[in-house]
Coordinates of C-alpha atoms in Angstrom, one line a residue:
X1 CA -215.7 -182.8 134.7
X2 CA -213.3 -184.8 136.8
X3 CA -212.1 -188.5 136.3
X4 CA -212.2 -189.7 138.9
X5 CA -210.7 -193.0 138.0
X6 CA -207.4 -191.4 136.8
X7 CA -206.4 -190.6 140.0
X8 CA -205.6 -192.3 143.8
X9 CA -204.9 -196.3 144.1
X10 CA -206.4 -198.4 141.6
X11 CA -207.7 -200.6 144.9
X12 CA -209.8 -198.0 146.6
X13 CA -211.5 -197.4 143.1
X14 CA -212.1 -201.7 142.9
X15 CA -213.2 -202.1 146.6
X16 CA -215.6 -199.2 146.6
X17 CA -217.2 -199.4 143.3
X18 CA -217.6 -203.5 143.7
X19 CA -219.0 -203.0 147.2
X20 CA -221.4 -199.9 146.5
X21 CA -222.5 -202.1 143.0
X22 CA -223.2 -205.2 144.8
X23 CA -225.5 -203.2 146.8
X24 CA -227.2 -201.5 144.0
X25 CA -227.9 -204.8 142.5
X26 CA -229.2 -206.7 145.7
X27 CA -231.5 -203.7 145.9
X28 CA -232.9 -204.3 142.4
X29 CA -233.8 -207.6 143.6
X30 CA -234.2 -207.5 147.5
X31 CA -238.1 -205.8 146.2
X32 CA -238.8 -209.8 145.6
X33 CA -238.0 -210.5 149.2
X34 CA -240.0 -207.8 150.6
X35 CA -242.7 -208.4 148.9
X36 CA -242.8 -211.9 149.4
X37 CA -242.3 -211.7 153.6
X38 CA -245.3 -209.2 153.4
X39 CA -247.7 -211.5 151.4
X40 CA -247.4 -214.0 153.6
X41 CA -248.7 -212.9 156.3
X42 CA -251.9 -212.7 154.3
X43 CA -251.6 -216.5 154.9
X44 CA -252.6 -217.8 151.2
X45 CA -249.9 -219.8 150.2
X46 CA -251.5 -219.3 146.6
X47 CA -250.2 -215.7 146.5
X48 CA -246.8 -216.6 148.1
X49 CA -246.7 -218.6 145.4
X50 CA -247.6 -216.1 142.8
X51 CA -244.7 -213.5 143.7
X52 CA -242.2 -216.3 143.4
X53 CA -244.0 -217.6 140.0
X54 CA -243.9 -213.8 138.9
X55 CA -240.1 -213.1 139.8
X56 CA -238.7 -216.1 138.0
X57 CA -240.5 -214.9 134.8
X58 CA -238.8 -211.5 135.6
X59 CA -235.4 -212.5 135.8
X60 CA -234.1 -212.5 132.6
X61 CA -235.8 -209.3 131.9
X62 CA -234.0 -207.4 134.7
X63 CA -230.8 -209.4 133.3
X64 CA -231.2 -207.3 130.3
X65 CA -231.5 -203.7 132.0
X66 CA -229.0 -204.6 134.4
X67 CA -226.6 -205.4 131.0
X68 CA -227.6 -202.3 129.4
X69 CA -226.3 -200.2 132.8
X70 CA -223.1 -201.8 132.4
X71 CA -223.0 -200.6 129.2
X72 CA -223.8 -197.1 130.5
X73 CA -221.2 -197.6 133.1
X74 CA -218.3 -198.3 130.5
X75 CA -219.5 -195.8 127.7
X76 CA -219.8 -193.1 130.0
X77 CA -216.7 -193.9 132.1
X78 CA -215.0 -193.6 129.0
X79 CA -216.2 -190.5 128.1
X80 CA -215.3 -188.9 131.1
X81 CA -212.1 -190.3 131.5
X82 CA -210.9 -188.7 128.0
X83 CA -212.2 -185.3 129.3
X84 CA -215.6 -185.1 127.1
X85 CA -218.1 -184.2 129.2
X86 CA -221.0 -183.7 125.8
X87 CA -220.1 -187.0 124.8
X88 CA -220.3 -188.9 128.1
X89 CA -223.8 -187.0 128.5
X90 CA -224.9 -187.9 125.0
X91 CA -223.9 -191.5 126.1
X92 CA -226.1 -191.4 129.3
X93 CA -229.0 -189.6 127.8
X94 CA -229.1 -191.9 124.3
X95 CA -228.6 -195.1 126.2
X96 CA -231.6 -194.7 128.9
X97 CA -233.7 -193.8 125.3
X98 CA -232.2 -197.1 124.0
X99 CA -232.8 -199.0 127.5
X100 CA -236.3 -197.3 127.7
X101 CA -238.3 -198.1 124.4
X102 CA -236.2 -201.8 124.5
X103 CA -237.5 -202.3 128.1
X104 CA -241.5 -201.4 126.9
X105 CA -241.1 -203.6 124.2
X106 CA -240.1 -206.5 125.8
X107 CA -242.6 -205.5 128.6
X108 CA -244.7 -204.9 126.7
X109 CA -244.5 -208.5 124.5
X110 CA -244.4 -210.5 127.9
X111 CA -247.7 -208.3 128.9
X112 CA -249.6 -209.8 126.1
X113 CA -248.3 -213.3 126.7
X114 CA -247.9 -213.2 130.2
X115 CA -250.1 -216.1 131.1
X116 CA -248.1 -218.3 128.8
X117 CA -244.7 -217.1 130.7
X118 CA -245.6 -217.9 133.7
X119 CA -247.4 -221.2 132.3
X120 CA -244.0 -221.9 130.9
X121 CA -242.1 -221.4 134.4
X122 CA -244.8 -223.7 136.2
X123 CA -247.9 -222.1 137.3
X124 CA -251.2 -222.9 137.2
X125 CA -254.9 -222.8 138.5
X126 CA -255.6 -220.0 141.0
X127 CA -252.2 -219.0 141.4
X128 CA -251.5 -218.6 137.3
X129 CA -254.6 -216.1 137.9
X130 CA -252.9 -214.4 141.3
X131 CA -249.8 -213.8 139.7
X132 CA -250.9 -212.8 136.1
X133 CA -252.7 -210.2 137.7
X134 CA -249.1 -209.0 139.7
X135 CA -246.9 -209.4 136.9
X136 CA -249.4 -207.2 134.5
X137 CA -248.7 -203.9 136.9
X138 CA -245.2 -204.9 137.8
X139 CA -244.2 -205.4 133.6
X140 CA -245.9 -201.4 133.5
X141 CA -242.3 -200.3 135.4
X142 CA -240.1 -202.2 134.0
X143 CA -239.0 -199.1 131.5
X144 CA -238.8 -197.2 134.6
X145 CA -236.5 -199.9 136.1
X146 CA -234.0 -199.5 133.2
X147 CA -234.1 -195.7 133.1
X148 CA -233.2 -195.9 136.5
X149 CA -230.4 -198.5 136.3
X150 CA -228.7 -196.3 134.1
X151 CA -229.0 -193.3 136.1
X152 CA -227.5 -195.3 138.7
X153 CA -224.9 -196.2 135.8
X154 CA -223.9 -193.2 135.1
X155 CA -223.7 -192.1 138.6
X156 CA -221.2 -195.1 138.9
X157 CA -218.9 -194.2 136.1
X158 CA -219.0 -190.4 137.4
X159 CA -217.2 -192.2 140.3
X160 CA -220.2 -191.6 142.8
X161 CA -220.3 -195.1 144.0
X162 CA -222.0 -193.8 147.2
X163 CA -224.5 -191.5 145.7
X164 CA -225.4 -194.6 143.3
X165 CA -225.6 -196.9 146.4
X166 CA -228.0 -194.4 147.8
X167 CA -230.1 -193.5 144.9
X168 CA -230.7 -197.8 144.9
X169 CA -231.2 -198.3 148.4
X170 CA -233.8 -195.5 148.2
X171 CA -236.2 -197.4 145.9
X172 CA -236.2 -200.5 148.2
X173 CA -236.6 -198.2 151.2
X174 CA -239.7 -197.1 149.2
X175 CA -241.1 -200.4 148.5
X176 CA -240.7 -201.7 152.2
X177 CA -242.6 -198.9 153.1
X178 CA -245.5 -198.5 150.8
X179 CA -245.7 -202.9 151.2
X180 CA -247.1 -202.7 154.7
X181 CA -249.9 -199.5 153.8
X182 CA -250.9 -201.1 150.3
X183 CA -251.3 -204.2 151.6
X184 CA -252.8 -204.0 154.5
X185 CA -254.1 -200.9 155.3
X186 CA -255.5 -200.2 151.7
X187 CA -256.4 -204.1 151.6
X188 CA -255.4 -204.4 148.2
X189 CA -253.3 -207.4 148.7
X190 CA -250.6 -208.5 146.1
X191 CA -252.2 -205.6 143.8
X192 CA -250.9 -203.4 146.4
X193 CA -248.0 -205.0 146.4
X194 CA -247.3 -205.0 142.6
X195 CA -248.5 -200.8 143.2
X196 CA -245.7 -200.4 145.5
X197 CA -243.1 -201.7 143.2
X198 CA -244.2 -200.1 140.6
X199 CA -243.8 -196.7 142.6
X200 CA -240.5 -197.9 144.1
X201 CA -238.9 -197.9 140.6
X202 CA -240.6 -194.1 140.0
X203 CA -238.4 -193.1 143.1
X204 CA -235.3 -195.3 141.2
X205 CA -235.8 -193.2 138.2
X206 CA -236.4 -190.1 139.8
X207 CA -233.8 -189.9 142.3
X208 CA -231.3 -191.1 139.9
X209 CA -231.9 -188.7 137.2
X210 CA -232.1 -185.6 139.8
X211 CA -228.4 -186.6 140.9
X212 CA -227.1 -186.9 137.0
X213 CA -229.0 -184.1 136.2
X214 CA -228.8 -181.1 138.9
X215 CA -225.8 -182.0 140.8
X216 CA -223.8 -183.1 137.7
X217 CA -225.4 -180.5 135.2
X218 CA -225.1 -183.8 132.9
X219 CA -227.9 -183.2 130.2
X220 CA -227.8 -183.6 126.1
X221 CA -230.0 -183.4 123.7
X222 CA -232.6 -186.2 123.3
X223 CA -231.8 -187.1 118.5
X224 CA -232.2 -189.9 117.0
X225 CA -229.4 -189.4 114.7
X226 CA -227.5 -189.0 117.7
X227 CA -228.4 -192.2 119.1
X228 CA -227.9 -194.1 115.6
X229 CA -224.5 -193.3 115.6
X230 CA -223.9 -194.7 119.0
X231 CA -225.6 -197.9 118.3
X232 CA -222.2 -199.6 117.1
X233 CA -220.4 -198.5 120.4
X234 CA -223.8 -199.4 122.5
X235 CA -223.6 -203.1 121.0
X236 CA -220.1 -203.2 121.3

């Protein structure tokens, strides 16, 4: 396995892996945008208003998978970078476990109390209804958006900033497509657009996880005593 970080101008590495990130992170939230310029030209303000309601109570959340790739990012950088390929693989694989069951829980927490949330961030009436109903199938892919973040992760610290960049860009590409069909020619409104999200981030994870996995022949076994020993260096 190569480092690629040990070698050429410390620069190029900066300017390329800050450039291709940015990207990869205005993607994860460039799905809010799309979705929003495609609801309104169902011309209810009410569902507008929804999304918007519906992506502030998702912020923080995404905060926290987007924290947890930048763990990947350093762990597995590391790993590489001292010429252990098994641990840099145990690292990516344990991590997206750790990022995975995390993710559902929280998901799964804010699912159950969702119409408090978005109470809390200032919704109410017709449009707490509107986007209670999009933020229940959204929440469902939120452990798909973190396995996917650290695929792109690990892509990252494998010094594939443009793989990573693509493997992002992808899973927008997805939603603006699927927006426009779900919405409108299905006629299932903001559910269709919560439904195309929630398959964008199948393409994130999926995508990701073919490059780390076929191209990079990165795999490890899947133990929880594994996992429990990297829990100090995780937190860390």
């Amino acid at each position: 396995m190569k480092a690629v970080f040990a070698e050429g101008g410390l620069w190029r590495h900066l300017l390329s892996m800050t450039a291709a990130r940015s990207v990869g992170i205005m993607a994860t939230f460039v799905v809010d945008f799309v979705d929003v310029l495609f609801i309104s030209r169902l011309g209810d303000t009410r569902l507008v208003a929804a999304v918007g309601f519906s992506a502030a109570a998702l912020f923080f959340i995404r905060a926290i998978a987007i924290a947890l790739g930048i763990a990947t990012t350093a762990l597995v950088a590391q790993a590489v970078g001292s010429g252990n390929g098994q641990r840099a693989a145990r690292y990516a694989f344990n991590l997206s476990l750790l990022s995975f069951v995390l993710m559902a829980t929280i998901a799964a927490a804010v699912w159950l109390g969702r119409g408090t949330v978005l109470s809390w961030v200032g919704a109410s009436g017709e449009t707490l209804h509107f986007a209670s109903g999009y933020l229940g199938i959204v929440l469902i892919g939120l452990p798909l958006l973190s396995l996917g973040n650290c695929g792109t992760a690990t892509l990252f610290a494998l010094g594939s900033a443009r793989l990573a960049m693509l493997v992002s860009l992808s899973a927008t590409v997805t939603q603006a497509v699927l927006d426009p069909i779900l919405i409108f020619a299905c006629g299932w409104g903001l559910q269709g657009a919560a439904l195309a999200s929630l398959t964008a981030q199948m393409m994130l994870v999926v995508a990701a996880w073919y490059v780390v996995i076929w191209r990079y022949r990165l795999r490890a076994p899947l133990r929880p005593r594994l996992l429990a020993l990297n829990i100090p260096a995780i937190v860390a």
